[in-house]
Amino acid sequence: MHRSSAAAAALAASSLMCAQVQASPAVHVFSTAITEAEVLQMQKGWCDGLLAISAAYQNSGYDAAKAKAAAVIDGAYAFDYGPVAFKPTYATGPDTIRTTREGALAYFVGPDPTIPKFRDKKLGFATYRHWVKCEVEDYVVQLLGSTANAMGQIILTDSQGQTAAPEKTWTFLRQLDGSVRIVLHHSSAPFDAR
Amino acid sequence: MHRSSAAAAALAASSLMCAQVQASPAVHVFSTAITEAEVLQMQKGWCDGLLAISAAYQNSGYDAAKAKAAAVIDGAYAFDYGPVAFKPTYATGPDTIRTTREGALAYFVGPDPTIPKFRDKKLGFATYRHWVKCEVEDYVVQLLGSTANAMGQIILTDSQGQTAAPEKTWTFLRQLDGSVRIVLHHSSAPFDAR
Amino acid sequence: MHRSSAAAAALAASSLMCAQVQASPAVHVFSTAITEAEVLQMQKGWCDGLLAISAAYQNSGYDAAKAKAAAVIDGAYAFDYGPVAFKPTYATGPDTIRTTREGALAYFVGPDPTIPKFRDKKLGFATYRHWVKCEVEDYVVQLLGSTANAMGQIILTDSQGQTAAPEKTWTFLRQLDGSVRIVLHHSSAPFDAR
Amino acid sequence: MHRSSAAAAALAASSLMCAQVQASPAVHVFSTAITEAEVLQMQKGWCDGLLAISAAYQNSGYDAAKAKAAAVIDGAYAFDYGPVAFKPTYATGPDTIRTTREGALAYFVGPDPTIPKFRDKKLGFATYRHWVKCEVEDYVVQLLGSTANAMGQIILTDSQGQTAAPEKTWTFLRQLDGSVRIVLHHSSAPFDAR
């Protein structure tokens, strides 16, 4: 740098600036990264939503359960934004993997032609049994920046005290507005070795 | 896998499923990655916005320019979502780096106490000269997933045919709704070696 | 900007610079984003690896299969970098979800106490049947920047012409050196509604 | 789900599994997200490297400084992986923005034809003055997942007690092996309003 008097003046200005800068406010932090706590919060929210749908069905019937399911799906999944990858636990056949809000709604409260019927009742995962407890057991959490993966189980207990323990993989994605959405959900029953 | 007749039935079911699967619709693709074309589009949009603010000031005065600047900022920057990192070209002093919408607005149309005044007129970058041309010259584009960086120059020409060529770094961030926002913008005048 | 003669000289310098800049080389692009083509390539690579392990077992026995499996795992998975989330198709019990290279090796070629034995043979997924064909059927591909998800099936055919069609979710992660790794792999048998 | 005795057995198996799962080890966490602490550590590392290069030049001459600069660059920047976006403080002309290791080396220790000479000495930024202190003043830190941005100043003091305060933008990128690299570095002198 050429030390002209102009440059010397610039250095003086820099020095002044530094003094002022050192009095600057705290660093402003902007983060899109998803934390482990947010992953657990999303999973607990999913559990709470499932129990709420199941309770709505038991207490108020199908229409109430369907309305609750729509609210849960719209609040937790990213169907508004693109094809969510959703593989429900008990679905079979060519529609096992679904990408739409309608597919998720059918799964939670039915009627869903891909879900085996229980005594001819057209029900969904949240309604064919009265779920009263939902616990998350994560094995792996992967914080990948604006997305996070979790793999583990949820342990469901119904009003008869019977349990189911589907194995689950989830991908969560942060929106710039701060909310977090489910973009992938693969749920499978424990392998049956019969 | 235990080959019970049940398992054999499961295999048969699998075979059937495959036949159906092979008739499945095309893959659904969900992408949050920013492309090079989107980076160039965002930069062109910024240039077009700057020229529109400058024209509004020349044709309709300060209030029109300020309204246009507000629209440009709200459409292109992420101030709604967190602290944008913005280092304008000609700003000096402790407020050189700003993180708010107000700071950006003051920069584009003034009054901005950190911008040296031209003959005591309180003007901003888009209004102190009548910019009529804005060209982007990128040197490096970094596609980093849901964000992208670009570093280069913009070459501005005013109505007198004089140019300015600030060196710029930008970071763009994709929202889940598909829109892309500026989260970082560092602009500096070419080093003056006097 | 104050139009001192010094500033005028700076403008002149800027103009000169522009002329030179316009002769600058092409933009340098640096990308960490994973493409759909890379996702398909990774899945085909996984299929090819599985068939190679199965062929090694048939042709050369367990040790050859184990050596091949180690090479496939080290080339495709991210076990060197952190806990991979791996839920194999036929595993059961508390070790169903595994995070280590050893767990993956045991799955592919056994012995794996979590895999139901076939006629008391301690085999793995690649060795208990002679797989001769592996086709990928994706339903959803999610390009999330430096990671990508895929959900679908693979359709496996053995030397007897029997098939299996596990439903799979994968997450791939780009390394800065350009290679892509599997960080998550959830495989489940189609739900058996018996 | 069809309640065959087989399914009942599956439920029983699930129940057993849950008991085992609840005894599973802690969650395995895999993170590629960059933390604010890592950003500060990278910036401090850059400062320490600059002072080490400057000290090497003062104490041992050009060759020692160049060797130190090579080590600092190879340890902190991502030149091995792609075009780093680097806009040094005092560079001018068409090579102002550089993307290669050689360009960075020339900048730190010279000779660099784009850097104005000081009394005809072909020196670089780390060698033209004897830097003895380097402080980081961040204004904004953006944690964007596997990348992070920081914008602020560094305040440099030389052996004469004079300071310089370049305004800096950095982008850091995590590698899967855990290391963090500089992929973008825009440094500019405070605007000189003369």
Short mmCIF file of C-alpha atoms in Angstrom, two decimals, chain A residues 135 137 139 153-157 162-166 190, chain C residues 93-94, chain D residues 11-24:
data_model
loop_
_atom_site.label_atom_id
_atom_site.label_comp_id
_atom_site.label_asym_id
_atom_site.label_seq_id
_atom_site.Cartn_x
_atom_site.Cartn_y
_atom_site.Cartn_z
CA GLU A 135 -42.90 -42.70 23.01
CA GLU A 137 -36.81 -44.04 20.87
CA TYR A 139 -31.08 -44.52 17.67
CA GLN A 153 -38.77 -46.41 16.80
CA ILE A 154 -41.93 -45.06 18.25
CA ILE A 155 -43.51 -47.21 20.88
CA LEU A 156 -47.29 -46.94 20.81
CA THR A 157 -49.63 -48.23 23.51
CA GLN A 162 -51.09 -53.58 23.72
CA THR A 163 -48.14 -52.01 21.95
CA ALA A 164 -46.78 -51.55 18.47
CA ALA A 165 -43.25 -50.42 17.75
CA PRO A 166 -42.82 -49.27 14.15
CA PRO A 190 -40.55 -54.85 12.86
CA GLY C 93 -34.51 -57.27 17.93
CA PRO C 94 -32.56 -54.62 19.75
CA LEU D 11 -47.65 -57.80 18.56
CA ALA D 12 -46.21 -59.97 21.32
CA ALA D 13 -42.87 -59.84 19.55
CA SER D 14 -43.22 -56.08 19.32
CA SER D 15 -43.88 -55.84 23.03
CA LEU D 16 -40.80 -57.87 23.77
CA MET D 17 -38.82 -55.72 21.39
CA CYS D 18 -39.92 -52.57 23.17
CA ALA D 19 -38.63 -53.85 26.46
CA GLN D 20 -35.29 -54.45 24.80
CA VAL D 21 -35.32 -51.20 22.92
CA GLN D 22 -35.85 -49.23 26.10
CA ALA D 23 -32.49 -50.58 27.20
CA SER D 24 -30.84 -49.35 24.02
#
